[in-house]
Amino acid sequence: MTSSVLPVAPTRGRLRPLGLDEVRITGGFWARRRHTNTTATLDHCRDWMDRVGWTGNFRAAVEGRIHRDRRGREFADSEVYKLLEAMAWEAANGGGAPLDAEISALTELVAPAQEPDGYLSTAFGRPGQPARYSDLEEGHELYCQGHLVQAGVAQARARGEGELAKIAQRAADHVCATFGPGGIEAVCGHPQIESALVELARLTGRRRYLDQAALFVDRRGHGTLAEGEFGRAYFQDDLPVRRATVLRGHAVRALYLAAGAVDVAVETGDDDLLAAVVRQWEATTARRTYLTGGMGSHHRDESFGADFVLPPDRAYSETCAGVASVMLGWRLLLATGEPRFADLVERTLFNVVATSPSEDGRSFFYANTLHRRHRGVVPPADVDSPRADSGLRAPWFAVSCCPTNVARTLAQLPAYLATADDEGVQLHQYADADIATSLTGGRGVALRVRTDYPSGGSVTVRIGRSPAGPWTLSLRVPQWAAGAMASLVDPDGVHRPVAPGTATVTRVFRPGDEIRLELPVAPRWIRAEPRIDAVRGTVAVQRGPLVYCAESVDLPDGHEVDAIRVDTSVDPEDGPGATDASAGTVVVAGEVAVPTGDGDAAWPYEALGHPAPRPADPTGIVLVPYHSWANRGPSTMRVWLPTAEENRPEEPDTGTGTDTDTGIGTGR
Amino acid sequence: MTSSVLPVAPTRGRLRPLGLDEVRITGGFWARRRHTNTTATLDHCRDWMDRVGWTGNFRAAVEGRIHRDRRGREFADSEVYKLLEAMAWEAANGGGAPLDAEISALTELVAPAQEPDGYLSTAFGRPGQPARYSDLEEGHELYCQGHLVQAGVAQARARGEGELAKIAQRAADHVCATFGPGGIEAVCGHPQIESALVELARLTGRRRYLDQAALFVDRRGHGTLAEGEFGRAYFQDDLPVRRATVLRGHAVRALYLAAGAVDVAVETGDDDLLAAVVRQWEATTARRTYLTGGMGSHHRDESFGADFVLPPDRAYSETCAGVASVMLGWRLLLATGEPRFADLVERTLFNVVATSPSEDGRSFFYANTLHRRHRGVVPPADVDSPRADSGLRAPWFAVSCCPTNVARTLAQLPAYLATADDEGVQLHQYADADIATSLTGGRGVALRVRTDYPSGGSVTVRIGRSPAGPWTLSLRVPQWAAGAMASLVDPDGVHRPVAPGTATVTRVFRPGDEIRLELPVAPRWIRAEPRIDAVRGTVAVQRGPLVYCAESVDLPDGHEVDAIRVDTSVDPEDGPGATDASAGTVVVAGEVAVPTGDGDAAWPYEALGHPAPRPADPTGIVLVPYHSWANRGPSTMRVWLPTAEENRPEEPDTGTGTDTDTGIGTGR
């Protein structure tokens, strides 16, 4: 392995990840997002955690007043650790000394709260608090310590061994001693510790952590957790991981568990376990995923719904489930090399992870609905907001897992762009980037990627340095390009059509050689499979990997998005600013009218009539990238747009008369 | 007033209700349901409450061990009271002495638990329990005591003043003393006490109870309750009743409050308050009600969703919300005389209230989904079941409000059939019934109604006894008959068409005269208004007031309902047993196929293609009444059926080639 600055560092697998010291994002969509992350979001998270007392919990624990003074939910500690993780990766990305100082300060706050045996929680175990591990279902103690371990690993990899890594390892040792063979035979209600322990095993080479992670994965699904209000599937404790056929229950829990199971499978060479997770990913992608890549539709328990239950207006699609899906997809990509995993990672990054933060990086969507029917109210700037409301981004939540999760994902994003193997280099995600790594045998390779993706579809890879012999440059051709023409231009200027999957160029490269991938990003109508009942009779628009939406601020005054009917006989076209990935528009043909004439029927169901004609004089309706919605004040929004071909009511039968002369009348 | 055996006995209003001693249901759909209620459901509820310890709570309270031994949720007392109420009405309906004995036995259990000041709760106020009224948001103390008052009123009206009525009045006095002027200035998180207190005022003539009810109605909406996880709208504490424009929050709470507000408005002559509730009912009916009459779509907080958010597969449509909607509709009908309220009562009775209990009256739906995507598992016979699962009816729930609510509704059902006023008699619901009452001035009227409604549309009213002068017989013509031909046949055999609303015959009637109403019950396709996004591109079938559904047990082996596509160019027809209201079928044209060919696409969204033709060779698909589903074992079910006109995927573009000779290849 040439780099150690790796968010995920498997010792086996089809592809070798590149580190944050090997890939630098230099411009474009993600560079802007990352700039906002470092300059605004990290500070924002720290300020809020100080304000709401979550950082203060550690001090209160040390000072013996935690039973009285603790603030936040049982998992508040984890937000501090996730922020530490984000800071560590950003420090490696160029954040440097100022972030190191922040990390040190936070570490000094956390350290004294660790108990002599390594246990660390501000919510359990001290006088006046519930006993350690007395509420495995909802206590989140292993979850929190897992995030601590993850932060320690990040600190060690990004900045070299330090105090945080030591705290993390002590906590991991405590977990292994307590839950290992002969210890408590149970699991945490919220998976997370699994992947953290594997990463610590990778960092330290200590098998103990891997064994403990494997034990947690194998233990789950045997009903060790009490069946709560939502049933055991909520914690994935209904079925062993190897026997499950689809992700179910709480979406973030399910995805974290799957990611941890891949980590265990890869390190232990457990192909059956890996195959089980791939099967679950396949079924989940085919039947339980929104067009945006979002996962988890139920508000009640933040869970996956049944197959094909994907209502846009009740989409939960939690930001953290998007983050977790990216984690899982990345691990599966490294393990298998299959581009379908990178396809979903791309979709989820652009349409879930990028949707959550506001343009200024200081407010967030917790849930990412695909249809907002009434305008939201501006969330308060100084108190936390309800998590499930999706009208406008809010600065903070009582359950505020999403802001720090977005922050740590953006911080490690450069590592998701490319990999290497014995044959060469693979590009999975497209952004302006400089990449420098070594192929087998220390053969140095340097690439410069330049693109206006996702606004434009042209990706140019310029060879900066190349070893003497032939090697292979692989480029992912996204599945969204199916049905349109993608092409690859080799250094000799020869164009070749390429189909979705992986396009490769194998040759002797020279410095200055350019390879160009041309992807068909023109906007296109998208339909859903008929069993997704909630969007029957509607279409969506995608342009490259970006899902688009209609937002009321772009409609004539006083109209809301539910008045839109689109005419799919006319293809969508680029609109004003189409080449701006942050705000580029698409225009579709349609009409904007109050759907049922003047006001409401008293009863919204009636006998079937005849289809209405297409609108005689369609107008242009402007759509914007979904990730950009709700940045212009309260609005209504929808991704899935009804088509104009609808059944309309029959003319009312007015042939019934009254005849009061005979004493028979009708009245109301 | 000629009868005292009245569930609701307003002293003012457009129509005068008839008592359970004036209307007897003699046969047909509701007679069968009522027979099951008296012979099975009442015993079933009593047995379960003994088994799960809810009746035992009263004894535990008296014996000083309630802090240790209490069973059930904080509102468990109310189920005992609702059962007492049901027993009282059934006793008046012919249940007689055996039920009187049951009522006495339960009353003897409850009585000693009442404290000297009238307070009665097994969940609060005793040593080791939370203090009285320390959790108004979720404690349900006034809710429970309200149901006690309601039971006492039923006992007094149905069987004459007795011990239960005295207990109830003492509790009501305690409530007035505690929450009246100068007392606690707050309301209960779950409205119910309002209508109970008005009914007690009507029974006793004591203004104090009415004033207290009015105070509770006026206090609500001023934020006296703490804002919990679901916000103040959950308890309708977000807006004063008179200012609200639509029902919102927890559906049962919202509807109980609205019913209580009507009671207060009627008794105090407060037309503004009445108009406010009518406005809310109108908006709720037009925008927030399922085709079945079901209300409340959200599982998370059992609440109404936003306007037009009515997903069939995530329909909560709680049985108790159906019961509460019937309560509200009946009160509005009495106050205004407008048949639209009886229309919704009918729809809700046949499609929600009648759907909840199984054929044997010993298991129940708590939620009434309109689309079941996977077969349920048979609920355990001996332990309570999760309430929100709607796959099969369950014998009991941890929150088991629905069985006793169905029982008390069926017990008082005869009173909902007809009313009287100065001009004559009004028939609102159609069933075989004998009706005997007196018009103004003691002029006796007797009617015999014979019908096979809702299977058939013919309703014959035979005059048994009639005063000398002319009077008016009014018959509701249901709104569902709009667009088809209904007719009225007078005693001279003259046919006249009648439109939805009220059809009247004013004349001198003689014993033996017959009036016949002919309603067009032939099955018909129903569409939803386009803003109900969740059912776009689908149709439903209604036959008379009955909503129909497809159930997998009627499909070819191995097929589920999601394979159905119907052809709306062919009208639905009566199928086998169509004249049996409990099981009569309808046949529609369509196809039953796996919707997307063999198996799943890896990704369920794709570029838009062209519409598929209608099925070339449609087959007949059998539908059954919605209320009858899930009586034949686990099944899948849907009310809204996709139409065959759908956009199909474009043929995949296979025009992309590979050319490995040049070193450029595509692979996956």
mmCIF file of N, CA and C in Angstrom, chain A residues 258-296:
data_model
loop_
_atom_site.group_PDB
_atom_site.id
_atom_site.type_symbol
_atom_site.label_atom_id
_atom_site.label_comp_id
_atom_site.label_asym_id
_atom_site.label_seq_id
_atom_site.Cartn_x
_atom_site.Cartn_y
_atom_site.Cartn_z
ATOM 1 N N ALA A 258 -24.265 -3.545 7.254
ATOM 2 C CA ALA A 258 -23.819 -4.154 5.997
ATOM 3 C C ALA A 258 -22.386 -3.738 5.683
ATOM 4 N N ALA A 259 -22.059 -2.467 5.927
ATOM 5 C CA ALA A 259 -20.695 -2.004 5.679
ATOM 6 C C ALA A 259 -19.713 -2.756 6.579
ATOM 7 N N GLY A 260 -20.070 -2.913 7.841
ATOM 8 C CA GLY A 260 -19.207 -3.646 8.764
ATOM 9 C C GLY A 260 -19.061 -5.103 8.363
ATOM 10 N N ALA A 261 -20.133 -5.679 7.860
ATOM 11 C CA ALA A 261 -20.076 -7.081 7.440
ATOM 12 C C ALA A 261 -19.155 -7.245 6.233
ATOM 13 N N VAL A 262 -19.169 -6.267 5.314
ATOM 14 C CA VAL A 262 -18.236 -6.330 4.179
ATOM 15 C C VAL A 262 -16.805 -6.254 4.688
ATOM 16 N N ASP A 263 -16.556 -5.356 5.625
ATOM 17 C CA ASP A 263 -15.206 -5.231 6.177
ATOM 18 C C ASP A 263 -14.736 -6.560 6.770
ATOM 19 N N VAL A 264 -15.614 -7.183 7.548
ATOM 20 C CA VAL A 264 -15.270 -8.468 8.159
ATOM 21 C C VAL A 264 -15.040 -9.525 7.073
ATOM 22 N N ALA A 265 -15.932 -9.562 6.098
ATOM 23 C CA ALA A 265 -15.850 -10.572 5.038
ATOM 24 C C ALA A 265 -14.544 -10.441 4.269
ATOM 25 N N VAL A 266 -14.179 -9.206 3.961
ATOM 26 C CA VAL A 266 -12.963 -8.979 3.179
ATOM 27 C C VAL A 266 -11.730 -9.414 3.963
ATOM 28 N N GLU A 267 -11.677 -9.011 5.240
ATOM 29 C CA GLU A 267 -10.472 -9.312 6.024
ATOM 30 C C GLU A 267 -10.345 -10.787 6.374
ATOM 31 N N THR A 268 -11.488 -11.468 6.484
ATOM 32 C CA THR A 268 -11.422 -12.887 6.875
ATOM 33 C C THR A 268 -11.553 -13.796 5.662
ATOM 34 N N GLY A 269 -11.689 -13.224 4.475
ATOM 35 C CA GLY A 269 -11.848 -14.045 3.280
ATOM 36 C C GLY A 269 -13.165 -14.817 3.273
ATOM 37 N N ASP A 270 -14.167 -14.240 3.905
ATOM 38 C CA ASP A 270 -15.458 -14.926 4.052
ATOM 39 C C ASP A 270 -16.348 -14.580 2.848
ATOM 40 N N ASP A 271 -16.192 -15.348 1.778
ATOM 41 C CA ASP A 271 -16.906 -15.027 0.541
ATOM 42 C C ASP A 271 -18.410 -15.194 0.668
ATOM 43 N N ASP A 272 -18.848 -16.108 1.515
ATOM 44 C CA ASP A 272 -20.293 -16.289 1.706
ATOM 45 C C ASP A 272 -20.911 -15.039 2.325
ATOM 46 N N LEU A 273 -20.226 -14.493 3.304
ATOM 47 C CA LEU A 273 -20.739 -13.282 3.944
ATOM 48 C C LEU A 273 -20.775 -12.123 2.951
ATOM 49 N N LEU A 274 -19.712 -12.004 2.164
ATOM 50 C CA LEU A 274 -19.680 -10.946 1.152
ATOM 51 C C LEU A 274 -20.815 -11.129 0.156
ATOM 52 N N ALA A 275 -21.035 -12.365 -0.281
ATOM 53 C CA ALA A 275 -22.106 -12.637 -1.252
ATOM 54 C C ALA A 275 -23.468 -12.304 -0.652
ATOM 55 N N ALA A 276 -23.635 -12.555 0.644
ATOM 56 C CA ALA A 276 -24.913 -12.249 1.289
ATOM 57 C C ALA A 276 -25.181 -10.748 1.254
ATOM 58 N N VAL A 277 -24.152 -9.954 1.541
ATOM 59 C CA VAL A 277 -24.345 -8.503 1.530
ATOM 60 C C VAL A 277 -24.590 -8.002 0.110
ATOM 61 N N VAL A 278 -23.892 -8.564 -0.868
ATOM 62 C CA VAL A 278 -24.123 -8.158 -2.260
ATOM 63 C C VAL A 278 -25.573 -8.440 -2.646
ATOM 64 N N ARG A 279 -26.066 -9.603 -2.240
ATOM 65 C CA ARG A 279 -27.464 -9.971 -2.528
ATOM 66 C C ARG A 279 -28.429 -8.951 -1.902
ATOM 67 N N GLN A 280 -28.144 -8.576 -0.672
ATOM 68 C CA GLN A 280 -29.005 -7.601 0.009
ATOM 69 C C GLN A 280 -28.935 -6.238 -0.680
ATOM 70 N N TRP A 281 -27.731 -5.869 -1.106
ATOM 71 C CA TRP A 281 -27.562 -4.592 -1.808
ATOM 72 C C TRP A 281 -28.360 -4.621 -3.104
ATOM 73 N N GLU A 282 -28.283 -5.726 -3.818
ATOM 74 C CA GLU A 282 -29.000 -5.844 -5.100
ATOM 75 C C GLU A 282 -30.508 -5.695 -4.903
ATOM 76 N N ALA A 283 -31.051 -6.422 -3.942
ATOM 77 C CA ALA A 283 -32.502 -6.369 -3.724
ATOM 78 C C ALA A 283 -32.919 -4.985 -3.238
ATOM 79 N N THR A 284 -32.095 -4.372 -2.416
ATOM 80 C CA THR A 284 -32.407 -3.051 -1.874
ATOM 81 C C THR A 284 -32.356 -1.999 -2.971
ATOM 82 N N THR A 285 -31.363 -2.115 -3.845
ATOM 83 C CA THR A 285 -31.224 -1.160 -4.945
ATOM 84 C C THR A 285 -32.367 -1.315 -5.942
ATOM 85 N N ALA A 286 -32.780 -2.538 -6.167
ATOM 86 C CA ALA A 286 -33.818 -2.796 -7.163
ATOM 87 C C ALA A 286 -35.213 -2.457 -6.659
ATOM 88 N N ARG A 287 -35.425 -2.468 -5.343
ATOM 89 C CA ARG A 287 -36.791 -2.401 -4.845
ATOM 90 C C ARG A 287 -37.025 -1.385 -3.729
ATOM 91 N N ARG A 288 -35.970 -0.881 -3.122
ATOM 92 C CA ARG A 288 -36.165 -0.060 -1.923
ATOM 93 C C ARG A 288 -35.342 1.225 -1.943
ATOM 94 N N THR A 289 -35.077 1.743 -3.133
ATOM 95 C CA THR A 289 -34.224 2.921 -3.234
ATOM 96 C C THR A 289 -34.918 3.986 -4.081
ATOM 97 N N TYR A 290 -34.861 5.209 -3.604
ATOM 98 C CA TYR A 290 -35.421 6.328 -4.357
ATOM 99 C C TYR A 290 -34.537 6.660 -5.562
ATOM 100 N N LEU A 291 -35.102 7.379 -6.515
ATOM 101 C CA LEU A 291 -34.355 7.819 -7.686
ATOM 102 C C LEU A 291 -33.100 8.593 -7.293
ATOM 103 N N THR A 292 -33.155 9.277 -6.183
ATOM 104 C CA THR A 292 -32.005 10.055 -5.705
ATOM 105 C C THR A 292 -30.911 9.188 -5.104
ATOM 106 N N GLY A 293 -31.187 7.905 -4.936
ATOM 107 C CA GLY A 293 -30.293 7.039 -4.166
ATOM 108 C C GLY A 293 -30.690 6.984 -2.694
ATOM 109 N N GLY A 294 -31.656 7.809 -2.316
ATOM 110 C CA GLY A 294 -32.082 7.843 -0.914
ATOM 111 C C GLY A 294 -32.674 6.511 -0.480
ATOM 112 N N MET A 295 -32.479 6.187 0.775
ATOM 113 C CA MET A 295 -32.985 4.923 1.321
ATOM 114 C C MET A 295 -33.747 5.163 2.620
ATOM 115 N N GLY A 296 -34.776 4.345 2.818
ATOM 116 C CA GLY A 296 -35.574 4.443 4.036
ATOM 117 C C GLY A 296 -36.740 5.394 3.837
#
